[in-house]
XYZ file of C-alpha atoms in Angstrom:
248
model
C 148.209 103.306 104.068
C 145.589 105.883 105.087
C 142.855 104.422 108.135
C 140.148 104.770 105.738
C 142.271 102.261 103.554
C 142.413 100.070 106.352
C 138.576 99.649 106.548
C 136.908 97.372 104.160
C 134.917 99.155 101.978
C 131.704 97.435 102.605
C 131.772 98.868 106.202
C 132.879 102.421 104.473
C 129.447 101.923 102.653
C 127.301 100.881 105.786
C 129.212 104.046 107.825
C 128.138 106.684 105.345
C 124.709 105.481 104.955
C 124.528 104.840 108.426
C 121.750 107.628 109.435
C 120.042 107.411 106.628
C 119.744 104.009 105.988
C 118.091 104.180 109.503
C 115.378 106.423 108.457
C 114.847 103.768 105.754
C 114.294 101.460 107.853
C 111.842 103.154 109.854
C 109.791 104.010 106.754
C 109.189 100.188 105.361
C 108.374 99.093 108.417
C 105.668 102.086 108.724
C 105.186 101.420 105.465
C 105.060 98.027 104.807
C 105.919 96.223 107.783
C 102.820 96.911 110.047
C 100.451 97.255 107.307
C 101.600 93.738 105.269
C 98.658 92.382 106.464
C 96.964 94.195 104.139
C 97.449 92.572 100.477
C 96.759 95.148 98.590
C 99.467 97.342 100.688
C 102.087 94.649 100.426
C 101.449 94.103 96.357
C 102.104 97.863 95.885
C 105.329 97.627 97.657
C 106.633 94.388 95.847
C 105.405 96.151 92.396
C 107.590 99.677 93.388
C 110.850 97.310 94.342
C 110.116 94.925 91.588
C 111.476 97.413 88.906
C 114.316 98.493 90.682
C 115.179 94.590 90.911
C 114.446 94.375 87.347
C 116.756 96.957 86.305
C 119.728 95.621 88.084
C 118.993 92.009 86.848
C 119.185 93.115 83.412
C 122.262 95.550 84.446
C 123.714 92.151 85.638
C 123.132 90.294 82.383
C 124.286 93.239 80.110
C 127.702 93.857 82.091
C 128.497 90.366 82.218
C 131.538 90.820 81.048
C 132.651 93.936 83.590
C 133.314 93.674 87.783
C 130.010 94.205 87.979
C 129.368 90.037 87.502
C 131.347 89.409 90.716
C 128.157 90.187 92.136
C 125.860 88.144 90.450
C 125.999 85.332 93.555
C 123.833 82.519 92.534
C 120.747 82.225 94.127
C 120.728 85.796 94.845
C 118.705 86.784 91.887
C 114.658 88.022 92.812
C 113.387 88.944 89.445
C 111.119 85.770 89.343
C 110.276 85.650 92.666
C 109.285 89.102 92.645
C 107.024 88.346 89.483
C 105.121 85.227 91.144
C 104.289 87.434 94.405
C 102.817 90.035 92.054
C 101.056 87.609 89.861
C 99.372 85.968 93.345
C 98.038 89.239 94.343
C 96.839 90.442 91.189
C 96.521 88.177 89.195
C 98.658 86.185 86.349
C 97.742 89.297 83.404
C 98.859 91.952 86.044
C 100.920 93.280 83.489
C 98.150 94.339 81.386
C 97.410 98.546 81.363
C 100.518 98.320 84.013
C 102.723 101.417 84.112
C 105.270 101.878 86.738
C 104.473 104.973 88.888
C 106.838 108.744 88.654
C 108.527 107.842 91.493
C 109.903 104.629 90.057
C 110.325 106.317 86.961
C 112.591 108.898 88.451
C 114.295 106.140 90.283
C 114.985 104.454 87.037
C 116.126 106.623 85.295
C 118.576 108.238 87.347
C 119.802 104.096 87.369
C 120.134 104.487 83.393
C 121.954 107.618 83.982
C 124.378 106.369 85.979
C 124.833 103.280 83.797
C 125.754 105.770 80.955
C 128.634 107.555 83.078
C 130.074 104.663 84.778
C 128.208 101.072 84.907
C 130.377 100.547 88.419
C 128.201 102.691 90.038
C 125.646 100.704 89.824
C 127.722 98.082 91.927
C 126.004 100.653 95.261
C 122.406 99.477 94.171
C 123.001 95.947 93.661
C 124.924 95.686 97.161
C 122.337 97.335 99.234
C 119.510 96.355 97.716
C 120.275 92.860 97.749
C 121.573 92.854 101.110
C 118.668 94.639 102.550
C 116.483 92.115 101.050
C 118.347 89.281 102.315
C 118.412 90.564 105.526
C 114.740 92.971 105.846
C 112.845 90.333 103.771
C 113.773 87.037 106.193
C 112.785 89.971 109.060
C 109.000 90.530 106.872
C 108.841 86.837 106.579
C 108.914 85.875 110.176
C 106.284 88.552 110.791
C 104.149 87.519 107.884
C 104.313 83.645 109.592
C 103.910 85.385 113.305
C 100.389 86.884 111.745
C 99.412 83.414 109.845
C 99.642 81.814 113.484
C 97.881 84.602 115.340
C 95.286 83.871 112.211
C 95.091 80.144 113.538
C 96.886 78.897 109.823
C 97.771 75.506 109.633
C 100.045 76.011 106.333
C 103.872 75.787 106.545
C 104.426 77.896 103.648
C 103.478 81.619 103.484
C 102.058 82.406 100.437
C 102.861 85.842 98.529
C 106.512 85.969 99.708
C 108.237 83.877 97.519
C 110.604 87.255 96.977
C 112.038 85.850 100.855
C 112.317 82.370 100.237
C 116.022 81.642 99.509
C 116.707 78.285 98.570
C 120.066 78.651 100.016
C 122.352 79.663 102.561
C 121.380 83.836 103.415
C 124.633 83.530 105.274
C 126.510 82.315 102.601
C 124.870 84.699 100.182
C 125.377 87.491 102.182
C 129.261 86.695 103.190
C 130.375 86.332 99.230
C 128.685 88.950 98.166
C 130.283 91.181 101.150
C 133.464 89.431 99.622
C 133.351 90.259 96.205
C 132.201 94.107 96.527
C 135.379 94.072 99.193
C 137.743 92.234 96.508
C 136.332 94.479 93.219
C 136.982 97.656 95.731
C 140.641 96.838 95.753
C 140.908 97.028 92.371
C 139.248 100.401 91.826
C 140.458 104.253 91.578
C 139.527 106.461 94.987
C 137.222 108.872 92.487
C 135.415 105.695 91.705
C 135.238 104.446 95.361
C 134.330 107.974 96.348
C 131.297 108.404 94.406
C 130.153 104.334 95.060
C 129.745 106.064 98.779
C 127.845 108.800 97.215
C 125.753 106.232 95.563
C 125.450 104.460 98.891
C 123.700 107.130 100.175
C 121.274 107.664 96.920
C 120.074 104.178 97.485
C 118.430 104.814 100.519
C 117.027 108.241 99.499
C 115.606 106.846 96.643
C 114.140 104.250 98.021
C 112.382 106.433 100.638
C 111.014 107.981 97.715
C 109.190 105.306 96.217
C 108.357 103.796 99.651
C 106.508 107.226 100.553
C 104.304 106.657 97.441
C 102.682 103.252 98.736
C 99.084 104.028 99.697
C 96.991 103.064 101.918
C 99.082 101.960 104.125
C 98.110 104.306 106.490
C 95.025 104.279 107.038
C 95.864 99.801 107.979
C 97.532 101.266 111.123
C 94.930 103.338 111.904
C 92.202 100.398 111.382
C 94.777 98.129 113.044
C 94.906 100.560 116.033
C 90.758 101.484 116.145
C 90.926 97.791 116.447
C 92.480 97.083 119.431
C 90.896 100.372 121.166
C 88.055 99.032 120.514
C 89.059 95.258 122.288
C 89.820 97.370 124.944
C 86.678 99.153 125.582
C 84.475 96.038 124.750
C 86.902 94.324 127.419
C 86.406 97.058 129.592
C 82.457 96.832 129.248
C 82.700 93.755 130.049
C 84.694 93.923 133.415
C 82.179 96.355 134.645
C 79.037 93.939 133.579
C 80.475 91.486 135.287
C 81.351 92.852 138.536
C 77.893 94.182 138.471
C 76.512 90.853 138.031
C 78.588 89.733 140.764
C 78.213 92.570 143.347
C 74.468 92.125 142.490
């Protein structure tokens, strides 16, 4: 048995995307995670992921009777979730005149494409995408309550991310489904584990792709940092008055 045998392949797919998945990383939160203040920022994103979600969902239901449904944990499903953060940001006929951007486009169809050759290759999007969620989105949601407080909000529950609220066990969620990609790569050829590690690493470059095309974004850090500056000068002012006023 080689060492790469020895590894599980869920850890094969986190060491190969590894540097890019980094870079990923560092683009939402540019992206997304300073700027989800700003609703109409963080209603953009959820629209470019919702899709992607979408696809896979339906992927799910359609190869129901492949592999591929060893990773259909329940309670891990978004599509819904996705669809009532949209609908509280934009309103419940969001849909209408709605056209997902190239980007996407591009995104799904290289998703059909690879349904065509092999539907197991899909098996890369659903894992990361799912576990990045599970993990990123509980991350988003603590910052999204962190800003209600610094807002002085008195609610418990943080409207608009119903895509992060898991009505069960993350942990649990995240452990079977690392189980079941682990158990289904057992099973499978080393040309079809080599290219789900190809696909590993098309994830992430994808998704940069349609993370790039948010807009506006921005142009919220910039406000966000004019803002402070300008708390600092004002306090700055301020320091001086008053040591004026004191000095005499």
């Amino acid at each position: 048995m080689s060492s790469t045998d020895e590894v599980p392949f869920t850890k094969q797919m986190r060491n190969v995307t590894r540097e890019i998945h980094s870079v990923s990383d560092a683009l939402i939160n540019a992206k997304l995670g300073i700027a989800m203040s700003e609703d109409r920022v963080w209603a953009e994103g959820l629209l470019i992921f919702y899709e992607i979600f979408k696809y896979l969902e339906e992927a799910l239901d359609r190869l129901s009777h492949t592999l591929i449904s060893d990773l259909d944990i329940p309670g891990m499903r978004r599509k819904e979730a996705f669809e009532k953060d949209i609908a509280f940001y934009l309103g419940s006929n969001w849909k209408d005149g709605y056209k997902p951007r190239e980007s996407v486009c591009k995104y799904l169809k290289h998703l059909g494409k690879i349904e065509q050759e092999n539907p197991h290759y899909l098996m890369a999007y659903i894992y990361h995408l799912y576990m990045g969620l599970l993990s990123g989105g509980q991350i988003l949601r603590r910052k999204k309550v962190l800003l209600q407080k610094f807002s002085f909000s008195r609610k418990d529950s943080v409207d608009g991310m119903a895509v992060t609220e898991i009505d069960t066990s993350v942990s649990r969620l995240k452990r079977e489904m690392t189980e079941a990609m682990n158990r289904i790569a057992e099973g499978l050829d080393e040309e079809t584990k080599q290219r789900l590690l190809d696909e590993s690493k098309m994830v992430f470059i994808l998704n940069n792709t349609i993370v790039q095309s948010v807009e506006g974004a921005g142009s919220v850090v910039a406000m966000k940092i004019l803002k402070f500056a300008s708390y600092g000068v004002l306090s700055a002012l301020l320091f001086v008055y008053v040591k004026r006023m004191l000095v005499g």
